Amino acid sequence: GYRQLIGKDGRETAGKTAVLGILFLVLLFAGTFSYEYEHRSYTYLRISAEGRRKLVFAKFRFVLVGTLVLTLILFGCDTYIIWKEYGLTRLGAPVQSLDFLREFKGHCSIAGYLIWQNVSRFLILGAVSSVTVAISTAVKKTELAMGIAGVMLLLPSLLDRLGIHQFEKLAVGSLF
């Protein structure tokens, strides 16, 4: 079960899941700030008392919570399915007790390693969300923001998954 979750097989599955996550994040957050520019509501928000500040913080909370929920759904489902199918025992054992992680230098349990792995996935997807929001702010058009974010964040990962490894260094999906 652990080989499926955190071994070589699990890395391949996580990469595919990451591409799906990046697609969802681009679709969800590309219009976060560009929408108000497109519909000319930016000036009204700016002149209202604390309107702009409250809206910006609300949008960033939405992006943070949305990214967390998406991470939990995508990678939590993988963990749950493997746990139900294989059973994950000895979570308190050192991570080096797994033959494929014997050379791991850190001192942590298998449970700690799984938590660390999912927190790092959340942080990577958080960076993807931040880049998408920054693009949305810069271009001020939702469709254009989706296109640019898709090309920058999603296309290299898709090409890498399809076997065109020249884009591997640019592929966010290869970080998983």
CSV table of C-alpha atoms in Angstrom, one decimal:
chain,number,residue,atom,x,y,z
A,1,GLY,CA,0.0,0.0,0.0
A,2,TYR,CA,2.8,2.4,0.9
A,3,ARG,CA,4.5,1.9,-2.5
A,4,GLN,CA,1.2,2.9,-4.2
A,5,LEU,CA,1.0,6.0,-2.0
A,6,ILE,CA,4.5,7.3,-1.7
A,7,GLY,CA,6.7,5.1,-3.8
A,8,LYS,CA,7.4,5.3,-7.5
A,9,ASP,CA,3.8,4.3,-8.4
A,10,GLY,CA,2.4,6.9,-6.1
A,11,ARG,CA,4.6,9.6,-7.6
A,12,GLU,CA,3.2,8.9,-11.1
A,13,THR,CA,-0.4,9.0,-9.7
A,14,ALA,CA,0.3,12.2,-7.8
A,15,GLY,CA,1.7,13.8,-11.0
A,16,LYS,CA,-1.5,13.0,-12.9
A,17,THR,CA,-3.6,14.3,-10.0
A,18,ALA,CA,-1.5,17.4,-9.8
A,19,VAL,CA,-2.2,18.2,-13.5
A,20,LEU,CA,-5.9,17.9,-12.7
A,21,GLY,CA,-5.5,20.1,-9.7
A,22,ILE,CA,-3.7,22.8,-11.7
A,23,LEU,CA,-6.5,22.7,-14.3
A,24,PHE,CA,-9.1,23.2,-11.6
A,25,LEU,CA,-7.1,26.0,-10.0
A,26,VAL,CA,-6.6,27.9,-13.3
A,27,LEU,CA,-10.3,27.6,-14.1
A,28,LEU,CA,-11.3,28.6,-10.6
A,29,PHE,CA,-9.0,31.6,-9.9
A,30,ALA,CA,-8.2,33.1,-13.3
A,31,GLY,CA,-11.1,35.5,-13.0
A,32,THR,CA,-10.5,36.4,-9.4
A,33,PHE,CA,-9.4,40.0,-10.0
A,34,SER,CA,-9.9,40.4,-13.8
A,35,TYR,CA,-13.7,40.1,-13.5
A,36,GLU,CA,-14.1,43.4,-11.8
A,37,TYR,CA,-12.0,45.1,-14.4
A,38,GLU,CA,-13.9,43.6,-17.2
A,39,HIS,CA,-17.2,44.7,-15.8
A,40,ARG,CA,-16.0,48.1,-14.8
A,41,SER,CA,-16.8,47.7,-11.2
A,42,TYR,CA,-13.3,48.4,-10.0
A,43,THR,CA,-13.9,52.2,-9.6
A,44,TYR,CA,-17.0,51.7,-7.5
A,45,LEU,CA,-15.1,49.2,-5.3
A,46,ARG,CA,-12.2,51.6,-4.9
A,47,ILE,CA,-14.3,54.6,-3.8
A,48,SER,CA,-16.4,52.7,-1.3
A,49,ALA,CA,-15.4,52.8,2.3
A,50,GLU,CA,-13.0,49.9,2.9
A,51,GLY,CA,-14.7,48.1,-0.1
A,52,ARG,CA,-11.5,47.4,-2.0
A,53,ARG,CA,-9.5,46.2,1.1
A,54,LYS,CA,-12.3,44.0,2.3
A,55,LEU,CA,-12.9,42.5,-1.1
A,56,VAL,CA,-9.2,41.8,-1.7
A,57,PHE,CA,-8.9,40.0,1.7
A,58,ALA,CA,-12.1,38.1,1.0
A,59,LYS,CA,-10.8,37.0,-2.4
A,60,PHE,CA,-7.4,35.9,-0.9
A,61,ARG,CA,-9.3,33.9,1.8
A,62,PHE,CA,-11.4,32.3,-0.9
A,63,VAL,CA,-8.2,31.4,-2.9
A,64,LEU,CA,-6.5,30.0,0.2
A,65,VAL,CA,-9.6,28.0,1.4
A,66,GLY,CA,-10.3,26.8,-2.2
A,67,THR,CA,-6.8,25.6,-2.7
A,68,LEU,CA,-6.9,23.8,0.7
A,69,VAL,CA,-10.2,22.1,-0.1
A,70,LEU,CA,-9.0,21.1,-3.6
A,71,THR,CA,-5.8,19.6,-2.1
A,72,LEU,CA,-7.7,17.7,0.5
A,73,ILE,CA,-10.2,16.3,-2.1
A,74,LEU,CA,-7.6,15.3,-4.7
A,75,PHE,CA,-4.9,13.9,-2.5
A,76,GLY,CA,-7.2,12.8,0.4
A,77,CYS,CA,-9.2,10.7,-2.0
A,78,ASP,CA,-6.0,8.9,-3.2
A,79,THR,CA,-4.9,8.3,0.4
A,80,TYR,CA,-8.4,7.0,1.4
A,81,ILE,CA,-8.7,4.7,-1.6
A,82,ILE,CA,-5.3,3.1,-0.9
A,83,TRP,CA,-6.0,2.9,2.8
A,84,LYS,CA,-9.3,1.1,2.1
A,85,GLU,CA,-7.8,-1.2,-0.5
A,86,TYR,CA,-4.5,-2.1,1.1
A,87,GLY,CA,-4.7,-0.9,4.7
A,88,LEU,CA,-2.0,1.4,6.1
A,89,THR,CA,-0.5,-0.1,9.2
A,90,ARG,CA,2.5,0.9,11.3
A,91,LEU,CA,2.1,4.6,10.7
A,92,GLY,CA,4.2,5.3,13.8
A,93,ALA,CA,7.2,3.3,12.4
A,94,PRO,CA,10.2,5.2,11.1
A,95,VAL,CA,9.9,6.1,7.4
A,96,GLN,CA,13.2,4.2,6.8
A,97,SER,CA,11.4,0.9,7.6
A,98,LEU,CA,9.9,1.1,4.1
A,99,ASP,CA,12.5,-0.5,1.7
A,100,PHE,CA,12.1,2.2,-0.9
A,101,LEU,CA,12.7,5.0,1.6
A,102,ARG,CA,15.6,3.3,3.4
A,103,GLU,CA,18.0,6.1,2.4
A,104,PHE,CA,15.8,8.9,3.7
A,105,LYS,CA,17.9,11.2,5.9
A,106,GLY,CA,15.2,12.7,8.1
A,107,HIS,CA,13.9,11.4,11.4
A,108,CYS,CA,10.2,11.0,11.1
A,109,SER,CA,7.4,8.4,11.2
A,110,ILE,CA,5.5,7.2,8.2
A,111,ALA,CA,2.5,9.3,9.3
A,112,GLY,CA,4.8,12.4,9.6
A,113,TYR,CA,6.2,11.8,6.1
A,114,LEU,CA,2.6,11.5,4.7
A,115,ILE,CA,1.6,14.7,6.4
A,116,TRP,CA,4.8,16.5,5.2
A,117,GLN,CA,4.1,15.3,1.7
A,118,ASN,CA,0.6,16.6,1.6
A,119,VAL,CA,1.5,19.9,3.2
A,120,SER,CA,4.2,20.4,0.5
A,121,ARG,CA,1.6,19.6,-2.2
A,122,PHE,CA,-0.7,22.2,-0.7
A,123,LEU,CA,2.1,24.8,-0.7
A,124,ILE,CA,2.9,24.0,-4.4
A,125,LEU,CA,-0.8,24.3,-5.3
A,126,GLY,CA,-0.9,27.5,-3.3
A,127,ALA,CA,1.9,28.8,-5.4
A,128,VAL,CA,0.0,27.8,-8.6
A,129,SER,CA,-3.1,29.7,-7.2
A,130,SER,CA,-1.0,32.8,-6.4
A,131,VAL,CA,0.5,32.9,-9.9
A,132,THR,CA,-3.0,32.5,-11.4
A,133,VAL,CA,-4.3,35.4,-9.3
A,134,ALA,CA,-1.3,37.5,-10.2
A,135,ILE,CA,-1.9,36.9,-13.9
A,136,SER,CA,-5.6,37.7,-13.3
A,137,THR,CA,-4.6,41.0,-11.7
A,138,ALA,CA,-2.1,41.9,-14.5
A,139,VAL,CA,-4.1,41.1,-17.6
A,140,LYS,CA,-7.6,42.3,-16.5
A,141,LYS,CA,-9.4,39.9,-18.8
A,142,THR,CA,-10.6,36.5,-17.5
A,143,GLU,CA,-10.3,34.5,-20.8
A,144,LEU,CA,-6.8,35.9,-21.4
A,145,ALA,CA,-5.8,35.2,-17.8
A,146,MET,CA,-7.0,31.6,-18.2
A,147,GLY,CA,-5.1,31.2,-21.4
A,148,ILE,CA,-1.8,32.6,-20.0
A,149,ALA,CA,-2.1,30.7,-16.8
A,150,GLY,CA,-2.9,27.5,-18.7
A,151,VAL,CA,0.1,27.9,-21.0
A,152,MET,CA,2.4,28.8,-18.2
A,153,LEU,CA,1.3,26.3,-15.5
A,154,LEU,CA,-0.6,23.5,-17.3
A,155,LEU,CA,0.9,23.0,-20.7
A,156,PRO,CA,4.5,22.0,-19.6
A,157,SER,CA,3.0,19.5,-17.2
A,158,LEU,CA,0.7,18.0,-19.9
A,159,LEU,CA,3.6,17.8,-22.4
A,160,ASP,CA,5.8,16.1,-19.7
A,161,ARG,CA,3.0,13.6,-19.0
A,162,LEU,CA,2.7,12.9,-22.7
A,163,GLY,CA,6.4,12.0,-22.9
A,164,ILE,CA,7.8,15.2,-24.2
A,165,HIS,CA,10.4,15.6,-21.5
A,166,GLN,CA,12.1,18.8,-22.8
A,167,PHE,CA,9.5,20.7,-20.7
A,168,GLU,CA,10.2,18.7,-17.5
A,169,LYS,CA,12.0,21.5,-15.7
A,170,LEU,CA,9.0,23.9,-16.3
A,171,ALA,CA,6.4,21.3,-15.3
A,172,VAL,CA,4.8,22.0,-12.0
A,173,GLY,CA,3.2,18.6,-12.1
A,174,SER,CA,6.7,17.0,-11.9
A,175,LEU,CA,7.2,18.4,-8.4
A,176,PHE,CA,4.7,16.0,-6.9
